Coordinates of C-alpha atoms in Angstrom, one line a residue:
X1 CA 0.0 0.0 0.0
X2 CA 1.2 3.5 -0.6
X3 CA 3.6 4.6 2.2
X4 CA 2.1 8.1 2.3
X5 CA -0.9 6.6 4.2
X6 CA 1.0 4.6 6.8
X7 CA 1.0 7.3 9.5
X8 CA -2.6 8.2 9.0
X9 CA -3.5 4.5 9.1
X10 CA -1.9 4.2 12.5
X11 CA -3.9 7.1 13.9
X12 CA -7.4 6.6 12.5
X13 CA -9.0 3.5 13.9
X14 CA -12.6 2.3 13.9
X15 CA -13.8 -0.1 16.6
X16 CA -16.9 -1.9 15.5
X17 CA -19.2 -3.5 18.1
X18 CA -21.1 -2.2 21.0
X19 CA -19.8 1.3 20.5
X20 CA -21.3 2.0 17.0
X21 CA -22.5 5.6 16.6
X22 CA -25.3 4.9 14.2
X23 CA -26.1 1.3 14.9
X24 CA -29.3 -0.4 14.1
X25 CA -30.6 -0.3 17.7
X26 CA -32.1 -3.8 17.9
X27 CA -30.2 -6.2 15.7
X28 CA -30.5 -9.5 17.5
X29 CA -27.5 -11.3 18.8
X30 CA -26.8 -14.6 17.1
X31 CA -28.2 -17.4 19.3
X32 CA -25.4 -20.0 18.7
X33 CA -21.7 -20.5 19.4
X34 CA -19.0 -18.1 20.0
X35 CA -16.3 -16.9 17.6
X36 CA -12.6 -17.4 18.4
X37 CA -11.1 -15.5 21.3
X38 CA -8.2 -13.5 19.9
X39 CA -5.9 -11.9 22.5
X40 CA -3.2 -9.6 21.1
X41 CA -4.3 -10.0 17.5
X42 CA -2.1 -9.1 14.5
X43 CA -3.3 -6.5 12.0
X44 CA -4.2 -8.1 8.7
X45 CA -1.8 -7.4 5.8
X46 CA 0.9 -6.3 8.2
X47 CA 2.4 -9.6 9.2
X48 CA 6.1 -10.4 8.4
X49 CA 5.7 -14.1 8.9
X50 CA 3.0 -16.6 8.0
X51 CA 0.0 -16.4 10.4
X52 CA -1.4 -19.9 10.9
X53 CA -4.4 -19.0 13.1
X54 CA -6.8 -17.8 10.4
X55 CA -9.6 -17.7 12.9
X56 CA -7.9 -14.6 14.4
X57 CA -6.1 -13.3 11.4
X58 CA -7.9 -12.7 8.1
X59 CA -5.9 -14.4 5.4
X60 CA -5.4 -14.4 2.5
X61 CA -8.3 -11.9 2.3
X62 CA -6.9 -9.4 4.8
X63 CA -8.0 -6.2 3.0
X64 CA -11.7 -5.8 3.7
X65 CA -13.8 -3.6 1.4
X66 CA -17.2 -2.2 2.4
X67 CA -18.6 -1.3 -1.0
X68 CA -21.6 0.9 -1.7
X69 CA -23.9 1.7 -4.6
X70 CA -25.7 4.9 -5.9
X71 CA -28.4 3.6 -8.2
X72 CA -30.1 6.5 -9.8
X73 CA -32.0 4.9 -12.7
X74 CA -33.5 2.4 -11.9
X75 CA -33.3 3.8 -8.4
X76 CA -32.8 1.8 -5.2
X77 CA -33.0 2.8 -1.5
X78 CA -33.9 6.1 0.1
X79 CA -33.4 9.3 -2.0
X80 CA -30.8 10.6 0.5
X81 CA -28.8 7.5 1.1
X82 CA -26.3 5.2 -0.6
X83 CA -27.0 1.5 -0.5
X84 CA -25.0 -1.6 0.4
X85 CA -23.1 -3.6 -2.2
X86 CA -21.1 -5.9 0.0
X87 CA -18.1 -6.8 2.2
X88 CA -15.2 -8.2 0.1
X89 CA -12.0 -9.9 1.5
X90 CA -9.4 -8.9 -1.1
X91 CA -5.9 -10.2 -0.8
X92 CA -3.2 -7.7 0.3
X93 CA -1.7 -7.7 -3.1
X94 CA -4.7 -6.6 -5.1
X95 CA -6.0 -10.0 -6.1
X96 CA -8.9 -11.9 -4.5
X97 CA -10.5 -15.3 -4.1
X98 CA -14.2 -16.0 -4.8
X99 CA -16.7 -18.8 -4.1
X100 CA -14.4 -20.4 -1.5
X101 CA -16.8 -23.0 -0.1
X102 CA -19.3 -24.8 -2.4
X103 CA -21.0 -26.5 0.6
X104 CA -22.0 -23.1 1.9
X105 CA -23.5 -21.5 -1.2
X106 CA -26.8 -20.9 0.6
X107 CA -30.0 -19.9 -1.3
X108 CA -32.1 -19.0 1.7
X109 CA -30.6 -15.9 3.3
X110 CA -33.9 -14.5 4.5
X111 CA -34.8 -17.8 6.1
X112 CA -31.4 -18.0 7.8
X113 CA -31.7 -14.5 9.3
X114 CA -35.2 -15.1 10.4
X115 CA -34.3 -18.4 12.1
X116 CA -31.7 -16.6 14.3
X117 CA -34.2 -13.8 15.2
X118 CA -32.4 -11.2 13.1
X119 CA -35.6 -9.6 12.1
X120 CA -34.5 -5.9 12.5
X121 CA -31.3 -6.7 10.5
X122 CA -33.4 -8.1 7.7
X123 CA -35.7 -5.1 7.8
X124 CA -32.7 -2.8 7.5
X125 CA -31.4 -4.8 4.5
X126 CA -34.8 -4.6 2.9
X127 CA -34.3 -0.8 2.8
X128 CA -30.6 -0.4 2.3
X129 CA -29.2 -3.6 0.7
X130 CA -31.1 -3.4 -2.6
X131 CA -30.7 -5.1 -6.0
X132 CA -31.2 -2.7 -9.0
X133 CA -33.4 -5.3 -10.7
X134 CA -35.5 -5.9 -7.5
X135 CA -34.0 -9.4 -6.8
X136 CA -32.7 -8.6 -3.3
X137 CA -32.6 -12.3 -2.1
X138 CA -30.5 -13.4 -5.1
X139 CA -28.2 -10.4 -4.6
X140 CA -27.7 -11.3 -0.9
X141 CA -27.0 -15.0 -1.9
X142 CA -24.4 -13.8 -4.4
X143 CA -22.6 -11.5 -1.9
X144 CA -22.4 -14.3 0.7
X145 CA -21.5 -17.1 -1.7
X146 CA -18.9 -15.1 -3.7
X147 CA -17.3 -13.1 -0.8
X148 CA -18.6 -14.2 2.6
X149 CA -17.3 -17.7 2.2
X150 CA -13.8 -16.4 1.6
X151 CA -13.5 -14.6 4.9
X152 CA -11.3 -17.0 6.9
X153 CA -12.5 -15.9 10.3
X154 CA -16.1 -16.8 9.4
X155 CA -15.2 -20.5 8.8
X156 CA -17.4 -22.8 10.9
X157 CA -14.3 -24.3 12.6
X158 CA -13.6 -20.9 14.1
X159 CA -16.7 -21.1 16.4
X160 CA -17.0 -22.8 19.8
X161 CA -20.3 -24.7 20.0
X162 CA -21.0 -23.8 16.3
X163 CA -24.6 -23.6 15.2
X164 CA -24.9 -24.2 11.5
X165 CA -25.2 -21.0 9.4
X166 CA -24.6 -18.6 12.3
X167 CA -21.6 -17.2 10.4
X168 CA -24.0 -16.0 7.7
X169 CA -25.7 -13.8 10.3
X170 CA -22.3 -12.5 11.4
X171 CA -21.4 -11.6 7.8
X172 CA -24.6 -9.6 7.2
X173 CA -24.6 -8.0 10.6
X174 CA -21.0 -6.8 10.3
X175 CA -21.5 -5.5 6.8
X176 CA -24.5 -3.5 8.0
X177 CA -22.5 -2.2 11.0
X178 CA -19.7 -1.0 8.7
X179 CA -22.2 0.6 6.3
X180 CA -23.9 2.5 9.1
X181 CA -20.6 4.1 10.0
X182 CA -20.0 5.2 6.5
X183 CA -22.6 7.8 5.5
X184 CA -21.4 8.6 2.0
X185 CA -24.4 10.9 1.3
X186 CA -23.6 13.1 4.4
X187 CA -19.8 13.1 3.6
X188 CA -20.5 14.4 0.2
X189 CA -23.2 16.9 1.2
X190 CA -20.9 18.4 3.9
X191 CA -18.6 19.4 1.0
X192 CA -21.5 20.8 -1.0
X193 CA -21.6 17.8 -3.3
X194 CA -25.3 17.0 -3.8
X195 CA -27.3 15.0 -6.4
X196 CA -28.1 17.2 -9.4
X197 CA -29.1 16.8 -13.0
X198 CA -27.0 19.8 -14.1
X199 CA -24.1 20.2 -11.6
X200 CA -20.8 18.5 -12.4
X201 CA -17.9 17.8 -10.0
X202 CA -14.2 16.8 -10.2
X203 CA -13.0 13.4 -9.0
X204 CA -10.6 15.3 -6.7
X205 CA -13.5 17.1 -5.0
X206 CA -15.4 13.8 -4.5
X207 CA -12.3 12.0 -3.3
X208 CA -11.4 14.8 -0.8
X209 CA -15.0 14.8 0.7
X210 CA -14.9 11.0 1.1
X211 CA -11.4 10.8 2.4
X212 CA -11.6 13.5 5.0
X213 CA -13.7 11.6 7.6
X214 CA -11.3 8.6 7.7
X215 CA -8.0 10.1 6.7
X216 CA -7.4 7.7 3.9
X217 CA -8.4 7.6 0.2
X218 CA -11.2 5.5 -1.2
X219 CA -12.0 4.1 -4.6
X220 CA -14.8 5.8 -6.6
X221 CA -16.4 4.3 -9.7
X222 CA -18.5 5.8 -12.5
X223 CA -20.8 4.4 -15.1
X224 CA -19.8 6.7 -18.0
X225 CA -19.5 10.1 -16.2
X226 CA -22.0 9.2 -13.4
X227 CA -20.7 8.4 -9.9
X228 CA -22.3 5.1 -8.9
X229 CA -20.0 3.3 -6.4
X230 CA -17.6 3.8 -3.5
X231 CA -15.2 1.3 -2.0
X232 CA -13.9 1.8 1.6
X233 CA -10.9 -0.2 2.7
X234 CA -10.0 -1.7 6.1
X235 CA -7.4 -3.9 7.7
X236 CA -8.6 -5.9 10.7
X237 CA -6.9 -6.8 14.0
X238 CA -8.6 -10.0 15.0
X239 CA -11.7 -11.6 13.5
X240 CA -14.3 -10.0 11.3
X241 CA -16.9 -10.8 14.0
X242 CA -15.2 -9.1 17.0
X243 CA -12.0 -7.5 15.7
X244 CA -10.9 -3.9 15.3
X245 CA -11.4 -2.4 11.9
X246 CA -8.7 0.1 10.9
X247 CA -9.2 2.3 7.8
X248 CA -6.7 1.5 5.0
X249 CA -5.8 3.0 1.7
X250 CA -6.7 1.3 -1.6
X251 CA -4.2 -1.3 -2.9
X252 CA -3.4 0.7 -6.0
X253 CA -5.2 3.1 -8.4
X254 CA -8.6 1.6 -9.2
X255 CA -11.0 4.6 -9.5
X256 CA -12.8 4.7 -12.9
X257 CA -14.3 8.2 -12.9
X258 CA -13.0 10.9 -15.2
X259 CA -10.9 13.7 -13.7
X260 CA -13.6 16.3 -14.5
X261 CA -17.2 16.4 -15.5
X262 CA -18.4 13.8 -13.0
X263 CA -22.2 13.7 -12.5
X264 CA -23.9 12.8 -9.2
X265 CA -27.4 12.2 -10.5
X266 CA -30.5 12.4 -8.3
X267 CA -32.4 9.1 -7.9
X268 CA -35.3 8.7 -10.3
X269 CA -37.7 7.2 -7.8
X270 CA -40.4 6.6 -10.4
X271 CA -38.0 3.9 -11.8
X272 CA -37.6 2.0 -8.5
X273 CA -38.0 -1.8 -9.3
X274 CA -40.5 -4.0 -7.5
X275 CA -38.9 -6.2 -4.9
X276 CA -38.8 -10.0 -5.4
X277 CA -37.2 -10.9 -2.1
X278 CA -39.2 -12.4 0.8
X279 CA -40.7 -9.3 2.5
X280 CA -43.2 -8.5 5.2
X281 CA -46.6 -8.7 3.6
X282 CA -47.9 -5.4 5.1
X283 CA -45.7 -3.0 3.1
X284 CA -43.9 -2.4 -0.2
X285 CA -40.6 -0.8 0.9
X286 CA -40.0 0.8 -2.5
X287 CA -43.0 3.1 -2.3
X288 CA -44.8 5.2 0.2
X289 CA -47.2 3.0 2.3
X290 CA -50.7 3.3 0.9
X291 CA -52.6 2.4 4.1
X292 CA -55.0 5.1 5.3
X293 CA -55.4 3.6 8.7
X294 CA -52.7 4.7 11.1
X295 CA -51.1 2.1 13.5
X296 CA -50.9 2.7 17.2
X297 CA -49.0 2.6 19.3
X298 CA -45.6 3.8 18.0
X299 CA -43.4 0.8 18.5
X300 CA -40.9 -1.4 16.7
X301 CA -40.1 -0.6 13.0
X302 CA -42.3 1.6 10.9
X303 CA -42.8 4.6 8.8
X304 CA -43.8 8.2 9.7
X305 CA -46.5 9.1 7.2
X306 CA -47.5 12.8 6.7
X307 CA -51.1 14.0 6.6
X308 CA -52.0 17.4 5.3
X309 CA -55.2 18.8 4.0
X310 CA -57.0 15.6 4.9
X311 CA -54.8 13.5 2.6
X312 CA -51.7 11.4 2.9
X313 CA -48.8 13.3 1.5
X314 CA -45.5 11.4 1.6
X315 CA -43.5 10.7 4.7
X316 CA -40.6 11.7 6.9
X317 CA -37.2 10.5 5.7
X318 CA -34.1 9.7 7.7
X319 CA -32.8 13.2 8.5
X320 CA -36.3 14.2 9.8
X321 CA -37.4 16.1 6.6
X322 CA -40.6 15.7 4.7
X323 CA -40.4 14.1 1.3
X324 CA -43.1 13.1 -1.3
X325 CA -41.6 11.2 -4.2
X326 CA -39.8 8.1 -3.0
X327 CA -39.0 5.5 -0.4
X328 CA -40.0 6.1 3.2
X329 CA -37.3 5.8 5.8
X330 CA -37.6 3.1 8.4
X331 CA -37.8 4.4 12.0
X332 CA -37.3 2.5 15.2
X333 CA -39.7 3.5 18.0
X334 CA -38.6 2.4 21.5
X335 CA -40.6 2.9 24.7
X336 CA -39.2 5.6 27.0
X337 CA -41.0 6.7 30.2
X338 CA -44.5 7.8 29.3
X339 CA -43.7 7.9 25.6
X340 CA -41.2 6.7 23.1
X341 CA -38.0 7.7 21.3
X342 CA -37.4 7.6 17.5
X343 CA -34.3 6.6 15.7
X344 CA -33.5 6.5 11.9
X345 CA -30.5 5.4 10.0
X346 CA -29.1 8.9 10.6
X347 CA -29.3 8.6 14.4
X348 CA -31.4 9.7 17.3
X349 CA -34.4 12.1 16.6
X350 CA -35.2 15.2 18.6
X351 CA -36.6 18.7 18.2
X352 CA -33.6 21.0 17.7
X353 CA -34.3 24.7 17.5
X354 CA -38.0 23.9 16.8
X355 CA -37.0 21.6 13.9
X356 CA -37.5 17.8 13.7
X357 CA -34.0 16.4 13.3
X358 CA -32.4 13.0 13.3
X359 CA -28.6 12.7 13.3
X360 CA -25.7 10.8 14.8
X361 CA -24.7 14.0 16.7
X362 CA -27.9 13.9 18.8
X363 CA -26.6 12.1 21.9
X364 CA -30.0 11.9 23.7
X365 CA -33.2 11.5 21.7
X366 CA -36.4 13.4 22.7
X367 CA -39.3 11.5 24.2
X368 CA -42.3 11.8 21.9
X369 CA -46.0 10.7 22.6
X370 CA -49.0 9.6 20.7
X371 CA -52.2 11.7 20.7
X372 CA -55.1 10.3 18.9
X373 CA -52.7 8.1 16.9
X374 CA -50.7 11.2 15.8
X375 CA -47.1 12.0 16.7
X376 CA -47.0 14.6 19.5
X377 CA -44.3 16.8 21.1
X378 CA -45.1 18.4 24.4
X379 CA -48.7 17.2 24.2
X380 CA -49.2 18.8 20.7
X381 CA -49.6 16.8 17.5
X382 CA -49.2 20.0 15.3
X383 CA -46.2 20.3 13.0
X384 CA -45.6 22.8 10.2
X385 CA -43.7 23.4 7.0
X386 CA -43.2 26.2 4.5
X387 CA -45.1 24.3 1.8
X388 CA -45.7 20.8 0.4
X389 CA -42.5 19.3 -1.1
X390 CA -42.5 18.3 -4.7
X391 CA -40.1 16.4 -7.0
X392 CA -36.7 15.9 -5.4
X393 CA -37.2 18.8 -2.8
X394 CA -37.6 18.2 0.9
X395 CA -39.2 20.4 3.5
X396 CA -38.1 21.1 7.0
X397 CA -40.6 20.0 9.6
X398 CA -41.0 22.4 12.5
X399 CA -43.1 22.9 15.7
X400 CA -43.1 26.6 14.9
X401 CA -46.2 27.8 13.0
X402 CA -45.8 28.1 9.2
X403 CA -47.9 28.1 6.1
X404 CA -48.6 24.4 5.9
X405 CA -50.0 22.5 8.8
X406 CA -49.4 18.7 9.0
X407 CA -49.7 15.7 11.3
X408 CA -47.6 12.6 11.4
X409 CA -48.9 9.1 11.9
X410 CA -47.2 5.7 12.3
X411 CA -47.4 2.8 9.8
X412 CA -46.1 -0.5 10.9
X413 CA -43.5 -2.1 8.7

């Protein structure tokens, strides 16, 4: 790897586990055996002698890539979020293995996750791990079979009291944990890089925005001139299940975007494919829920549907803004005192300066309540915006009086 990144790599470390900032709050623990205990683990790709304990040292696939998609047409996932591609164990020299265990080419990923009680994990994947053609289940099977079976620390022999297929849950859970800590949309937005049909950017601008939060470069890929994929690299000290992930630089120049004239196209939500994976029967996650009967109480996983002028008009998306034209964000409602808290993929939700906001920077979520099946703050179900959003625009939702009055109801997922 380029030596210019060695000092940064030793400084910037990411520990994934119980200390996640933007974790899915209720991913179930695997009810099975235990992965290997790894005291004083060696950092992958940094060994000077052959490491024989591949349950505590990822080899030969010691460079782990968390890869993400931006599918604009057909569109997948929320309008303001990238989606998961996978977790790839590349070799430390730029090569990689694939389909490493024919006996574990499973074709029932949904059923496996359900059997271990990982229902919230599966619900998250239904929103953020999407196939552009709508075949989510086949996509998950492909990512596990091609890449997951090549992660040495996920080998069944690495578990004490192994329960068959528990390593599958660990693979998808870890991939989601990594993805939740890599908010590409926010990284780019912070640098003024937003989806647009007319604006163009340079690769250097995009690379700088994505490199800044981690201190190391990433790989960006384009379809023609349109940005559509990001690869984040890690080395791991210990196992993928319990080890420490340390940001790493790409193993060579791999970006495929032009130096200038790069487009970052908005998602064409009218082109979103219909899902073909096994889904909860109550909702189609690629469209705004059509039910007109609100669900009460606010609990578990669900959507925040907006009502204005006596009609259902879109929903609240992950930052807490109101959006009309695409996928509703999944919120987690958890009981708290006499009410409940709300969390989205962006983080905890609260009223900040009279504005509904959800972000990882919100340490303590507000406690909301339900009044006549409507979301309420301080005993009032009244919210306001400066107009009804249209197209790709979003509206800030406030408790301060404005031109458009709205209420927010809960739809179970």
